[in-house]
Amino acid sequence: MSVAETTEHAPGYESPLITGEQTFGSISRKIGEITERKTTMTWLLAFGAAGSLALVLLGSIGYLFYEGTGIWGLNVPVAWGWAIVNFVFWVGIGHAGTLISAVLFLFRQRWRTSINRFAESMTLFAVICALVFPGIHVGRVWLVYWIFPLPNQMGMWPNFRSPLLWDVFAVSIYFTCSLMFWYVGLIPDLATLRDRAVTKVRKFVLGLFSFGWRGGNRQWKNYELAYLILAGISTPLVLSVHSVVSTDFATSIIPGWHTTIFPPYFVAGAIFSGFAMVMTLAVISRKLLGLQDFITLNHLEKMNKIMLVTGMMVGYAYSCEFFIAWYSGSIYESFAFINRAFGPYAWAYWIMVTCNVLVPQVFWIKRWRRSIAVMFVASILINVGMWFERFVIVVSLARDFLPSSWDYYKPTFWDVSTLVGSFGLFFTLFLLFARFVPMIAMSEVKGVLPEADPHHGGKP
Amino acid sequence: MAQFFPKWTNYIPTVTAIGGVLGLIAVIGFVWYYFSPEYTDVGYRPVQPVEYSHKVHAGDLGTDCRYCHTGVERQAHANVPPTRTCMNCHTMVKTDSEKLALVRNSYASGQPIEWIRVHNLPDFAYFDHSAHINAGVGCISCHGDVNRMEVVMLSEPLSMGWCLECHRNPDENLRPVAEVTNMRWENPADHARRVAGWIEEKQIQPPIACSGCHR
Amino acid sequence: MATATKERIYSVLAEFGSAGELLHAAEKVRDAGYKKFDCHSPFPIHGMDRAMGLKRSKVGYIAGICGLCGGAFAMWLQGWTSTVDYPLVISGKPLFSWQAYIIVTFGLTILGAALGAVIGMLVLNRLPQWFHGNFYSESFKRFSDDAFFMSIEADDPKFDVDRVSEFLKSLGGRTVEVVKGA
Amino acid sequence: MELKDKEYWRSLEQLAGTDEFRHYLEREFPKGTVELAGNSWSRRSFLTTMGASLALAGLTSCRRPVEKIVPYVTRPEEIDPGVPNYYATTMPLGLSAYGVIVTTHEGRPTFIQGNPLHPSSKGAVSPIVQASLLDLYDPDRSRSVLHHGKETAWDDFVAWWKEQYDRYKQSGGEGLAVLSESFNSPTLSRLKRRFHETFPKAQWVAWEPVSDENIYKGIELATGRVLQPVYDFSRAQVILALDCDFLGTESEAIANTVGFTEARRVRSRSDAMNRLYVVEPSMTVTGMMADHRVAVDRGRVGSLLLALARVVTARGVPIEFARGVNRPNTELASDFVQVLSGDLGMHRGECLVVAGRAQPPAVHAMACAMNAALGNVGRAVTYHDIASLVLSSDTDLAALAANVEKNAVQTLIIAGGNPVFSAPRDMSLSTLLEAVNDTVHLSSHVDETSLSCSWHLPRAHYLESWGDAQSWNGANSVVQPVITPLMEGRGDVELYALLAGGEEVSAHDAVRETAQPLLGRAGFESKWRAGLHDGIMPGSGPAAVVPGLSMGELDLADADGLILSFDCSKHFDGRFANNGWLQELPDPVTKLAWGNAALISPKLAEEYDLENEDMVELDIDGRTLEIPAWISPGQADSSISVALGYGRAAAGRVGNGVGFNAYKLRTSDNMWFATGVKLRKLGPKYSLACTQDHGSMEGRPIVRENTLAGYKEKAEFYPREIEHPPPVSLWDEHKYDKGYQWGMAIDLNACTGCNACVVACQAENNIPIVGKEQVCNGREMHWMRIDRYYAGDIHDPRVLVQPMNCQHCEMAPCEQVCPVAATSHDPEGLNVMVYNRCIGTRYCSNNCPYKVRRFNFFNYMNELPELIKMAQNPEVTVRFRGVMEKCTYCIQRISLAKIKAKNEGRTVTDGEIRTACQAACPAQAIVFGNIGDANSRVSQLRQNDRRYRVLEELNTRPRTIYLAKLRNPNPALVKDTDAKAEGGHG
C-alpha cells in the first residue's frame, strides 16, 4: 500500500498494475491463503449479521405469500412499489461486474484483472437479489410459471409483446451468461487451489469443480477463445438488459415513463450504481483481506473516473428529460416532471439529484479521487441516490392523466423489511464467496506480470 | 497431489450428459401424460348414491336424454332430474326395488338425493347447453356414450384446450338439431356439404376469444 | 517415484524455467515432429499456439451455430404461438408484431451462443477429466502455481522414453521426469 | 293461495335448514363485532393458499374435490336452475313507495331495478333502493324474539300480547301507546283505524327523524289542507330549488331526476333546455347540476324567498303573502333575485319553486303561494289528497314523551324506527323508556332502541313480507315477498294486525282484504294478479285537487351567526348504516366513504385555520360533538353541515362506530338547523376515507362543457381538446367491422352524479366491499366511479361530474403489457379481462390512462359471511386474491342476450342489452349498444356534435364516448369566467 499511495508518475507512464514485488508464487499464495486460513471472527460476525437480515427477507416473503400484496403500500394508481424499485436497483448494480469483465476485457484494459473476479461475483449476487422481486411481487405467485412458454391444457401462451416478459427473458439470460462467464474464469484458479490443497475434502471438492484442469496450452487455446466469445456476447447483453428493463417504463404511456431516453439513461445509471457498489465492496475487502497490492489506489482511481463520467451522463439524462418534457409540448409530460421536482415526492427527487449528480463531482479533484474515505462515502451516497432514482420513476404513477385518480404511495413496514432483507441476501452471498472462492483472478493477474511475457528477458 | 480421482471418473461426464438428456425427455413425457386432464380427469366414475344405470334407461329403454335433463335446449344448465321425475315411472315400475329405496325415501321425506357431480367446469368458465344444442352439437360429443355406461363416467377432459379444438373446427361434431340426443348417429357421406349449409344458415361461429366462456 | 510393479508410462514431463524457455522448447518439439505433447502453464502464454503449431480453435463455429439456432427458435416460437396456435388481438396490434419479438429473439441468440461457447470449450478440452496421467507426477501440480511444464505423452507415435527424456533435457528442461502410474 | 304457488321461495329455506347454514350463522355472529370486509386480517384464513392448491390441481394430478349436485325433490315449474326470475314488488321508505323489479336466481334476490310502470321509480333506482338488497342478507339482522335480552319465540310474545290486549280492551287502551314510523299504506292505516276503534283511549304517534312534516305543514299553512305535492319537473322550464336536493336526498328523487333530465336533455343544437337556480347551504347533487347557485345558509333561505317574492310582485305577479309578512327587505344576492324574478315572470305556468324538507313550514307555504301565483299548480306541481297518509309529527312525539314522563304510559309499542338513537336529545328517550313497564320494539336489528326495550321483535325485510304502499300520487302497489324470511322476522302488517285484532293474521290475507274494496268485487282475482304481476294495482290514485290559498300567519325568524345544518345522509336517517354498499359508496359531493364530517367552506376554514381531517368541537348551548372538519367548496360561509345517521352504536358490524352521531346536537327546537354554533379546533387529525384527493382538472379536457348559448353558436367545448398530431398508428390497425361492436355513450349533460350506477354495478358484478382502511389506502374496488371536479371560483364553484368506467379502448394500453395475455380484445371490441389467467402483475393498471382497473390486494371475497355471498350474481365470476378486475360492459348480460337471440335465430335488437349502470340510471345518461349498427341509439349519439373521447390524443380509441356537458346560465348573470371557462378550470 505504502508504495502505491505515494506513486506519482509522469503522464503516459503506465504505473505497475499490481504492487509489492509480486511473483507468480506470491500471487497464488496470497490469494489462495484467504480461502485456506482459519475462519476469522470478523467474518463470522459479518456473516451472522448478513444472514439474519437474509432471514428477514425470507420472513417478509413468507408473510407476503400468506396475506397477499396488500401488505405493501400499493394502491391504484401506484400499483407498483418498492418491489419493482428494488428489482431495477439490483439489476442495475449487476451491470458493473459484466462491464468490467467483458467490456474492459475487450478494450484490453489489463487493470481489470484485479477487480473483475469479485465484480463478476457481485453481479451474480445482485442479479439473484433482483430476480427475487419479479417472482414475489405478482398477485398469484403460485401461477408465476405461466409467464414461461410452456405447453398447457389451456392452449394459452404468454404475450410476447409485454416488456415484463422481455424482462424475464433478458434478466434470466443475463444471469445464466454471467454465471458461465464467472465459472469459466474460475476454473484455472480452482485448479490452483486444488493443487495447493492438503486436506482430502478440499482435494475432492476443488478437484471436482476444477474439472481436472491441466493448464495445457491445447486447453488454453479453446479456453481463451471461449472466454473471448463470452466477453464479446456479454457486452451487447449487458447493454441490452437494462435497456429492456427500462422498456417496462418506456413502452408504457404514463407521463414520466413514456420516454425514449430511458434505455441509454438506464444503462448509464446501472454502470454508475454498479461501480459504486464495487467500490464499496472493494474498499472494505481490500482492507480486511489485505489485498492492497492487488487492488491498488490506481484501480480505485480508475473506477472513480468511470463513476464521474457515468454520473454526469445520468445528470445529463435528468436535464434532458426536463427539456424534452417542455419541448414535447405535452401538458401531461411537462406536468409530470414539474410534479417530480416540486410535487409531493420532491424530497425524493432532490435526494436523487444530490447523490447522483452533485456527489460524484468531488472526483474532479485528484486528491479526493485517491482518498479512500471520500470514495467510500461517495460510493454509498451514490447507491442511495440510484435507489431513489428508481423510486422517483416508479411513483410517477401517483399522478397521471386523470386528476381524479391521483393518490399518494406510502411504504409499509413490509416494504422496508423486504428491501433491507434483500441487502442481507446480497451480503450473505458475497461473504460466502469471499470465504471460499479466490477473490482475484490469479491466472489472469499472473498473465499481466512482466515475467508472463515470453519475450521478457526476466529472471526465472 | 498425485492421482486423486480413479480412472473411471472420466466416464462420469459422458454418462451424466446422456442420462441428463434422456431424463429430461422422460420428465417432460411424464408431465405431458400424467398431469394432463386426459389422465387426471377422464375416467372419473364416482359411485352414485343411487345405483342408476344410464345403460338401461338411455340405452336399452331408449329414453330420450331430455326426459330427465329438461331444459337443455332452453337454458345454460342441464337439469339433474328432481326425485319426482324418477317417481313418474317408479310408482308403477319396480315399486319395491331395493335400489330405489333411497329415491322413495327422498320423495317421501322431501330430502333431495345428493348426486355426485361428474361433468364439472370451473366457476370461471360459463358453458351454455342451449347454445350448443341449438348449434347441433350432440350430447355424445362431450358426454360420451352415456347409453353404454352403467355408471356415468367422464369421457372427455373438458379442459380449455379440448373445448378450443372443437371451437376451432366444429364440423365433425355438428349434426341436425333433431339428432343431438341420438347416441348412434353417424355422419353421412355428404356431411361436409350439410355442415356448410348449417353454418351458413345458423351463423355458427364458435367463439375463440376469451369472452366466449369467461365472464 | 517409479516404484510399484506393472505400472505403465503415461508421459515424460519436463519443467522449464520461464514462459520464454517453454515457448522455445515447444517450437523444437514441434519441429521434431511430435504430435501428442502439451505445454502446461499457470496462464496462457502469448504465441504458444504458433509455437506448438496448433490450428485455430473451433469453439467459435460451435458458438455461432448455437446462437443462430437459439435466435431462429425464438422468432419461430413467438410467431407461431401468436399467429397460428392461438391468435389473440392485443391492443389492436398485428398478430405478428415482429418488432416486439426482437428482444426475446436477441436474448435467446445470446444464450445459445454462450452455451455453445462454454459447452464447446469443455467438450473440445475433454473436460471434466478428473483422471489424467500427468497427475501421477508430484511436481506436476506446480503448473497451476508458478511452473512451466512440457509433457510428451506415451501414445505419441514417435514416443520412446529414453529418446524423449534425452531430447527434453537437451531443450533445457530443468528436471525431466517419466510419469508412471497404475 | 299465492303462497301456495310460490312454493319455491322455500328453496332457500331448504338450504337454511342444512347444518352448514346454521354453522355459518353461528360463526358469523360473534358478539365481538368487527367491520365485515376490510382490515380484520385476523379473520382471514388459509383459503387463499388453498385456492392455490386448487389452481394447481392439474399439476398435482390429484382428483378434483368431490362436488354434490342437490336437485329439487319436486321442481316448481317457475324455476329453471340458472335462469333468473323477475318479480315486481315495492320498497316502502317513509312516505314513499318505490316500485322495483327483483331479479332472483334459484329464489335468491340478486339485483333490483326500477319498475317502469311505477310512478315513483319509472324504471330507475336510487342508491338506497339498489342497496336495500344487501340488507336482506345482512347477517347482523336479529334472528329471534328477545324478552329482556333472552331469546324467546313469537308465540311467547303473542301470548303475552293477548293478555295485554284483553286488559287494555277493558280500559279502552288507557296507558297504551304506539310509536310507529310514518307510512302511506292502505292496509297499515286500515289496521291503525281498527286499533283506534279497539282502544279509543290509546295513543298512536307516528314519527320519523327525517320526514317531510314541514312540507305538509307548509301546504296546510297555505291551503288549510294537508295535501301531497307531486312534482313533474319535465314541465318546468325554470326551476328554483330552495335548500331542496330534489335530485338527491329529498323524497321521490328518482321520479324528479327522470322528469328533470327529460326537460334538460339536448339532442341537437335546436333543442331547448331547462334552467336550474339553486339556493342551498351546502353543495348537493342538485347544486352540482345548477345553472346558477347561491350558497345561503339554511336560516336565510326564507328571507331570500321573501325578497324574491317582493320583486316578483313588484313586477306584476301579485303573490299572496308578499305584502303580508312585515319584514325588512334583505339585500341577500340581490342581482340573483332580480334576474331570477325576471326569469320566473317570463315562464309563468312553466316554472317551479321547490323547497326542501329542512325548511320551516313558512317557506313551504311561500313556495306553495308562489307556484300558485305563477300558475304552476296543475302543471309542474299538482296536489293530491292521499287518504292513507300517516304523517310524522314532532309535536306528537313531544306529547308522547310528556305522557311517559307523567307515567301515563304503561305499555309502549315502538313499531319500527330507532327513536333512542334519533329522537331529539331534549327528550332523553332512553331514560324515559325505563319508566314504562313494558316496551316492545319491532326492528330489523337489535339496535339502540331494542337494547332499552323489554321486548324485541325481529322485523322482516320488505323482500320477505307482504304489505302495500301508495306512491306519492296515490297509485297503489303491493309489497310482495320474493323469498321466505331468512330470519324469524315478521312484517309490519302482521304486527299491526296482531295489535289491532289480538290474533295472528296472515299478512297476505290482510293485504288482499284491503285490496278488495279498492279493486272492487268484480274480477278481483284477475285484477289482483295483474297488480301483482305489474307491481302496481289497476286504477290510478285520487285525482289532483286545486286548493285555494288561504295564507295563515307566517313567521320568518331570520337566523344569524354560525349555523349548523343537519343533512339526510346516504343512509337516510341512519337505518341503512349497516349496509356495506352504502357505507363504501363515496358521497356524491365530498367523495367521503365510511363516515361523515363537518362540512365547512374554504373561507370558514381559513378563519378558524382548519384543514381537512382536523378534529373540531361543535357546541350548541352545552351539547357538544367532536367531529373531523372537511372543506367543501360551495358551502355557505356561515354554515356548517353534518350528515345524520352516522356514529351508530348498535347498527351491526359494518355500521358500528362509523362516523359521528349528529343527533347528539339535535333538539326539538332545532330539528334541521341550529343557530349560534360554537366551532372550536381540537388538536388531533382524524383520517377520513376520501376516494378522490384532487378536485381540479388541471385545465385538462376531461369533462368538457359549454353554455347552451355558446353551443348553439358553435359546437366547441372547454377546456379545448389538446392539439395533437393526427392519431396514426405505426402498424395496420385491427379492423372491427364484422358482427356486433359494443360501445357506450354517456351524456354528461344528463348525469347528476347520484351514484345509482355505482351501487347497481356493485350489485350486478359481485364487487367486494373492502372497508375503510382499504379505501384510505386507495384500494376501493368500484368498477364504475363518478369523478367530481370543481371549476371556476373556489368560493362559488361550478361542479362537473363524470362517470368513469373501463373505456374499452380499441387499442388498449393495458393489453400489450400483460405478460400472460390475461387481458385481450374479443372480435366485438370488448376489452376482456380473464380473471383466471391473471397472475397479478398489476402492470395493466399502471398502463391504464383512465385508472379504471381494480386489484384484489387481499382475498376480499373470503372475508364475506356466507349469508352475504347469497346476494352474489351467479353469472359473474367471483374474483380471488391477486387478480385484476374491471368493468366488462356487463359481459354476462351481453353473452346471455346473444345466446338467447341465436337460439331464436335472430340478432340482438337495440336496447335488448342494458348494462347494470344503464338500467339503474334515473337520468338515462348511459346508453349501451351496437355501434356496428348505424341505427342503434348509441351509434346515433356517436354522431352527436357534443361527443368526445376522454384523452383522445392518446389514440387509445375508447369505445365509451362522452357527450359534453351544457349549462344554461341566464345571460344576465353570466360572469365572463363562466362561459369561456378554460382559465376557470383548476
mmCIF file with all atom_site columns, C-alpha atoms in Angstrom, chain B residues 31 34-36 39-44 70 73-77 79-85 106-107 110-120 123-124 126 128 130-131 134 154 202-205 209-212 214-215, chain D residues 14 57-75 79-83 821-822 824-828 830 832-836 873-878 880 888 891-892 895-896 898-899 902-903:
data_model
loop_
_atom_site.group_PDB
_atom_site.id
_atom_site.type_symbol
_atom_site.label_atom_id
_atom_site.label_alt_id
_atom_site.label_comp_id
_atom_site.label_asym_id
_atom_site.label_entity_id
_atom_site.label_seq_id
_atom_site.pdbx_PDB_ins_code
_atom_site.Cartn_x
_atom_site.Cartn_y
_atom_site.Cartn_z
_atom_site.occupancy
_atom_site.B_iso_or_equiv
_atom_site.pdbx_formal_charge
_atom_site.auth_seq_id
_atom_site.auth_comp_id
_atom_site.auth_asym_id
_atom_site.auth_atom_id
_atom_site.pdbx_PDB_model_num
ATOM 1   C CA . VAL B 1 31  ? -45.779 -34.446 -17.041 1.00 0.00 ? 31  VAL B CA 1
ATOM 2   C CA . TYR B 1 34  ? -49.884 -37.797 -16.234 1.00 0.00 ? 34  TYR B CA 1
ATOM 3   C CA . PHE B 1 35  ? -50.566 -34.141 -15.430 1.00 0.00 ? 35  PHE B CA 1
ATOM 4   C CA . SER B 1 36  ? -52.977 -33.637 -18.296 1.00 0.00 ? 36  SER B CA 1
ATOM 5   C CA . TYR B 1 39  ? -55.207 -38.541 -17.342 1.00 0.00 ? 39  TYR B CA 1
ATOM 6   C CA . THR B 1 40  ? -56.314 -36.792 -14.172 1.00 0.00 ? 40  THR B CA 1
ATOM 7   C CA . ASP B 1 41  ? -59.993 -36.310 -15.017 1.00 0.00 ? 41  ASP B CA 1
ATOM 8   C CA . VAL B 1 42  ? -61.095 -38.597 -17.804 1.00 0.00 ? 42  VAL B CA 1
ATOM 9   C CA . GLY B 1 43  ? -62.427 -41.804 -16.371 1.00 0.00 ? 43  GLY B CA 1
ATOM 10  C CA . TYR B 1 44  ? -63.753 -40.157 -13.236 1.00 0.00 ? 44  TYR B CA 1
ATOM 11  C CA . THR B 1 70  ? -85.074 -30.975 -19.133 1.00 0.00 ? 70  THR B CA 1
ATOM 12  C CA . GLU B 1 73  ? -82.340 -26.545 -25.311 1.00 0.00 ? 73  GLU B CA 1
ATOM 13  C CA . ARG B 1 74  ? -83.676 -23.551 -23.413 1.00 0.00 ? 74  ARG B CA 1
ATOM 14  C CA . GLN B 1 75  ? -81.123 -22.835 -20.733 1.00 0.00 ? 75  GLN B CA 1
ATOM 15  C CA . ALA B 1 76  ? -77.492 -22.964 -19.778 1.00 0.00 ? 76  ALA B CA 1
ATOM 16  C CA . HIS B 1 77  ? -77.816 -25.778 -17.285 1.00 0.00 ? 77  HIS B CA 1
ATOM 17  C CA . ASN B 1 79  ? -81.179 -30.100 -15.038 1.00 0.00 ? 79  ASN B CA 1
ATOM 18  C CA . VAL B 1 80  ? -80.468 -33.046 -12.866 1.00 0.00 ? 80  VAL B CA 1
ATOM 19  C CA . PRO B 1 81  ? -83.955 -34.501 -12.553 1.00 0.00 ? 81  PRO B CA 1
ATOM 20  C CA . PRO B 1 82  ? -85.900 -33.947 -9.337  1.00 0.00 ? 82  PRO B CA 1
ATOM 21  C CA . THR B 1 83  ? -86.896 -37.092 -7.479  1.00 0.00 ? 83  THR B CA 1
ATOM 22  C CA . ARG B 1 84  ? -90.366 -36.542 -8.840  1.00 0.00 ? 84  ARG B CA 1
ATOM 23  C CA . THR B 1 85  ? -89.184 -37.428 -12.317 1.00 0.00 ? 85  THR B CA 1
ATOM 24  C CA . SER B 1 106 ? -86.345 -38.836 -0.789  1.00 0.00 ? 106 SER B CA 1
ATOM 25  C CA . TYR B 1 107 ? -89.720 -38.464 -2.401  1.00 0.00 ? 107 TYR B CA 1
ATOM 26  C CA . GLY B 1 110 ? -88.564 -34.248 0.666   1.00 0.00 ? 110 GLY B CA 1
ATOM 27  C CA . GLN B 1 111 ? -84.868 -34.634 1.339   1.00 0.00 ? 111 GLN B CA 1
ATOM 28  C CA . PRO B 1 112 ? -83.183 -34.304 -2.069  1.00 0.00 ? 112 PRO B CA 1
ATOM 29  C CA . ILE B 1 113 ? -80.844 -37.002 -3.365  1.00 0.00 ? 113 ILE B CA 1
ATOM 30  C CA . GLU B 1 114 ? -77.239 -35.837 -3.339  1.00 0.00 ? 114 GLU B CA 1
ATOM 31  C CA . TRP B 1 115 ? -75.834 -36.924 -6.684  1.00 0.00 ? 115 TRP B CA 1
ATOM 32  C CA . ILE B 1 116 ? -72.109 -36.613 -7.222  1.00 0.00 ? 116 ILE B CA 1
ATOM 33  C CA . ARG B 1 117 ? -71.129 -34.248 -9.996  1.00 0.00 ? 117 ARG B CA 1
ATOM 34  C CA . VAL B 1 118 ? -69.197 -35.881 -12.816 1.00 0.00 ? 118 VAL B CA 1
ATOM 35  C CA . HIS B 1 119 ? -69.074 -33.227 -15.520 1.00 0.00 ? 119 HIS B CA 1
ATOM 36  C CA . ASN B 1 120 ? -67.790 -30.172 -13.734 1.00 0.00 ? 120 ASN B CA 1
ATOM 37  C CA . ASP B 1 123 ? -66.651 -21.499 -11.811 1.00 0.00 ? 123 ASP B CA 1
ATOM 38  C CA . PHE B 1 124 ? -64.933 -19.067 -14.132 1.00 0.00 ? 124 PHE B CA 1
ATOM 39  C CA . TYR B 1 126 ? -69.512 -20.494 -18.429 1.00 0.00 ? 126 TYR B CA 1
ATOM 40  C CA . ASP B 1 128 ? -74.360 -22.921 -22.117 1.00 0.00 ? 128 ASP B CA 1
ATOM 41  C CA . SER B 1 130 ? -78.809 -24.386 -25.166 1.00 0.00 ? 130 SER B CA 1
ATOM 42  C CA . ALA B 1 131 ? -76.267 -22.658 -27.390 1.00 0.00 ? 131 ALA B CA 1
ATOM 43  C CA . ASN B 1 134 ? -79.205 -25.423 -30.998 1.00 0.00 ? 134 ASN B CA 1
ATOM 44  C CA . LEU B 1 154 ? -66.214 -38.565 -17.531 1.00 0.00 ? 154 LEU B CA 1
ATOM 45  C CA . LYS B 1 202 ? -77.365 -20.718 -38.308 1.00 0.00 ? 202 LYS B CA 1
ATOM 46  C CA . GLN B 1 203 ? -74.311 -18.480 -38.395 1.00 0.00 ? 203 GLN B CA 1
ATOM 47  C CA . ILE B 1 204 ? -72.324 -20.995 -36.369 1.00 0.00 ? 204 ILE B CA 1
ATOM 48  C CA . GLN B 1 205 ? -69.131 -19.204 -35.385 1.00 0.00 ? 205 GLN B CA 1
ATOM 49  C CA . ALA B 1 209 ? -61.900 -15.157 -27.821 1.00 0.00 ? 209 ALA B CA 1
ATOM 50  C CA . CYS B 1 210 ? -61.862 -15.208 -24.026 1.00 0.00 ? 210 CYS B CA 1
ATOM 51  C CA . SER B 1 211 ? -65.262 -13.578 -23.711 1.00 0.00 ? 211 SER B CA 1
ATOM 52  C CA . GLY B 1 212 ? -66.849 -16.648 -25.250 1.00 0.00 ? 212 GLY B CA 1
ATOM 53  C CA . HIS B 1 214 ? -65.235 -16.270 -19.316 1.00 0.00 ? 214 HIS B CA 1
ATOM 54  C CA . ARG B 1 215 ? -67.300 -13.548 -17.660 1.00 0.00 ? 215 ARG B CA 1
ATOM 55  C CA . GLN D 2 14  ? -84.219 -25.816 2.492   1.00 0.00 ? 14  GLN D CA 1
ATOM 56  C CA . ALA D 2 57  ? -54.809 -29.319 -9.254  1.00 0.00 ? 57  ALA D CA 1
ATOM 57  C CA . GLY D 2 58  ? -53.910 -30.040 -12.874 1.00 0.00 ? 58  GLY D CA 1
ATOM 58  C CA . LEU D 2 59  ? -50.269 -30.196 -11.867 1.00 0.00 ? 59  LEU D CA 1
ATOM 59  C CA . THR D 2 60  ? -50.507 -32.238 -8.736  1.00 0.00 ? 60  THR D CA 1
ATOM 60  C CA . SER D 2 61  ? -52.573 -34.696 -10.764 1.00 0.00 ? 61  SER D CA 1
ATOM 61  C CA . CYS D 2 62  ? -54.869 -35.234 -7.813  1.00 0.00 ? 62  CYS D CA 1
ATOM 62  C CA . ARG D 2 63  ? -58.556 -35.878 -8.304  1.00 0.00 ? 63  ARG D CA 1
ATOM 63  C CA . ARG D 2 64  ? -60.800 -32.872 -8.095  1.00 0.00 ? 64  ARG D CA 1
ATOM 64  C CA . PRO D 2 65  ? -62.635 -32.488 -4.768  1.00 0.00 ? 65  PRO D CA 1
ATOM 65  C CA . VAL D 2 66  ? -65.976 -34.268 -4.876  1.00 0.00 ? 66  VAL D CA 1
ATOM 66  C CA . GLU D 2 67  ? -68.886 -31.956 -5.665  1.00 0.00 ? 67  GLU D CA 1
ATOM 67  C CA . LYS D 2 68  ? -72.510 -32.640 -4.853  1.00 0.00 ? 68  LYS D CA 1
ATOM 68  C CA . ILE D 2 69  ? -75.475 -31.819 -7.037  1.00 0.00 ? 69  ILE D CA 1
ATOM 69  C CA . VAL D 2 70  ? -78.626 -31.302 -4.993  1.00 0.00 ? 70  VAL D CA 1
ATOM 70  C CA . PRO D 2 71  ? -81.659 -31.254 -7.271  1.00 0.00 ? 71  PRO D CA 1
ATOM 71  C CA . TYR D 2 72  ? -85.130 -30.315 -6.127  1.00 0.00 ? 72  TYR D CA 1
ATOM 72  C CA . VAL D 2 73  ? -87.336 -33.083 -4.923  1.00 0.00 ? 73  VAL D CA 1
ATOM 73  C CA . THR D 2 74  ? -90.203 -31.588 -6.858  1.00 0.00 ? 74  THR D CA 1
ATOM 74  C CA . ARG D 2 75  ? -89.096 -28.842 -9.142  1.00 0.00 ? 75  ARG D CA 1
ATOM 75  C CA . ILE D 2 79  ? -87.673 -22.356 -11.632 1.00 0.00 ? 79  ILE D CA 1
ATOM 76  C CA . ASP D 2 80  ? -85.173 -23.296 -14.274 1.00 0.00 ? 80  ASP D CA 1
ATOM 77  C CA . PRO D 2 81  ? -81.850 -23.590 -12.494 1.00 0.00 ? 81  PRO D CA 1
ATOM 78  C CA . GLY D 2 82  ? -79.577 -20.842 -13.765 1.00 0.00 ? 82  GLY D CA 1
ATOM 79  C CA . VAL D 2 83  ? -82.399 -18.934 -15.382 1.00 0.00 ? 83  VAL D CA 1
ATOM 80  C CA . ALA D 2 821 ? -52.318 -12.279 -22.194 1.00 0.00 ? 821 ALA D CA 1
ATOM 81  C CA . ALA D 2 822 ? -54.888 -12.255 -19.403 1.00 0.00 ? 822 ALA D CA 1
ATOM 82  C CA . SER D 2 824 ? -57.079 -9.022  -24.655 1.00 0.00 ? 824 SER D CA 1
ATOM 83  C CA . HIS D 2 825 ? -59.679 -7.996  -27.190 1.00 0.00 ? 825 HIS D CA 1
ATOM 84  C CA . ASP D 2 826 ? -62.566 -10.017 -28.484 1.00 0.00 ? 826 ASP D CA 1
ATOM 85  C CA . PRO D 2 827 ? -63.957 -9.614  -32.001 1.00 0.00 ? 827 PRO D CA 1
ATOM 86  C CA . GLU D 2 828 ? -66.789 -7.457  -30.676 1.00 0.00 ? 828 GLU D CA 1
ATOM 87  C CA . LEU D 2 830 ? -64.627 -5.679  -25.771 1.00 0.00 ? 830 LEU D CA 1
ATOM 88  C CA . VAL D 2 832 ? -61.899 -8.645  -21.857 1.00 0.00 ? 832 VAL D CA 1
ATOM 89  C CA . MET D 2 833 ? -60.233 -9.470  -18.580 1.00 0.00 ? 833 MET D CA 1
ATOM 90  C CA . VAL D 2 834 ? -59.813 -13.161 -17.859 1.00 0.00 ? 834 VAL D CA 1
ATOM 91  C CA . TYR D 2 835 ? -59.564 -13.441 -14.109 1.00 0.00 ? 835 TYR D CA 1
ATOM 92  C CA . ASN D 2 836 ? -58.292 -16.955 -14.101 1.00 0.00 ? 836 ASN D CA 1
ATOM 93  C CA . ASN D 2 873 ? -74.746 -12.913 -9.130  1.00 0.00 ? 873 ASN D CA 1
ATOM 94  C CA . PRO D 2 874 ? -74.053 -16.461 -10.348 1.00 0.00 ? 874 PRO D CA 1
ATOM 95  C CA . GLU D 2 875 ? -73.476 -15.149 -13.868 1.00 0.00 ? 875 GLU D CA 1
ATOM 96  C CA . VAL D 2 876 ? -70.339 -13.302 -12.798 1.00 0.00 ? 876 VAL D CA 1
ATOM 97  C CA . THR D 2 877 ? -67.117 -14.935 -11.669 1.00 0.00 ? 877 THR D CA 1
ATOM 98  C CA . VAL D 2 878 ? -66.184 -14.160 -8.102  1.00 0.00 ? 878 VAL D CA 1
ATOM 99  C CA . PHE D 2 880 ? -59.949 -14.114 -5.833  1.00 0.00 ? 880 PHE D CA 1
ATOM 100 C CA . THR D 2 888 ? -66.773 -5.621  -18.515 1.00 0.00 ? 888 THR D CA 1
ATOM 101 C CA . ILE D 2 891 ? -70.448 -9.076  -20.465 1.00 0.00 ? 891 ILE D CA 1
ATOM 102 C CA . GLN D 2 892 ? -72.663 -11.613 -18.719 1.00 0.00 ? 892 GLN D CA 1
ATOM 103 C CA . SER D 2 895 ? -73.482 -13.185 -23.600 1.00 0.00 ? 895 SER D CA 1
ATOM 104 C CA . LEU D 2 896 ? -76.906 -14.215 -22.338 1.00 0.00 ? 896 LEU D CA 1
ATOM 105 C CA . LYS D 2 898 ? -76.526 -13.159 -27.681 1.00 0.00 ? 898 LYS D CA 1
ATOM 106 C CA . ILE D 2 899 ? -77.216 -16.790 -26.846 1.00 0.00 ? 899 ILE D CA 1
ATOM 107 C CA . LYS D 2 902 ? -79.059 -17.027 -31.533 1.00 0.00 ? 902 LYS D CA 1
ATOM 108 C CA . ASN D 2 903 ? -81.299 -19.745 -30.135 1.00 0.00 ? 903 ASN D CA 1
#
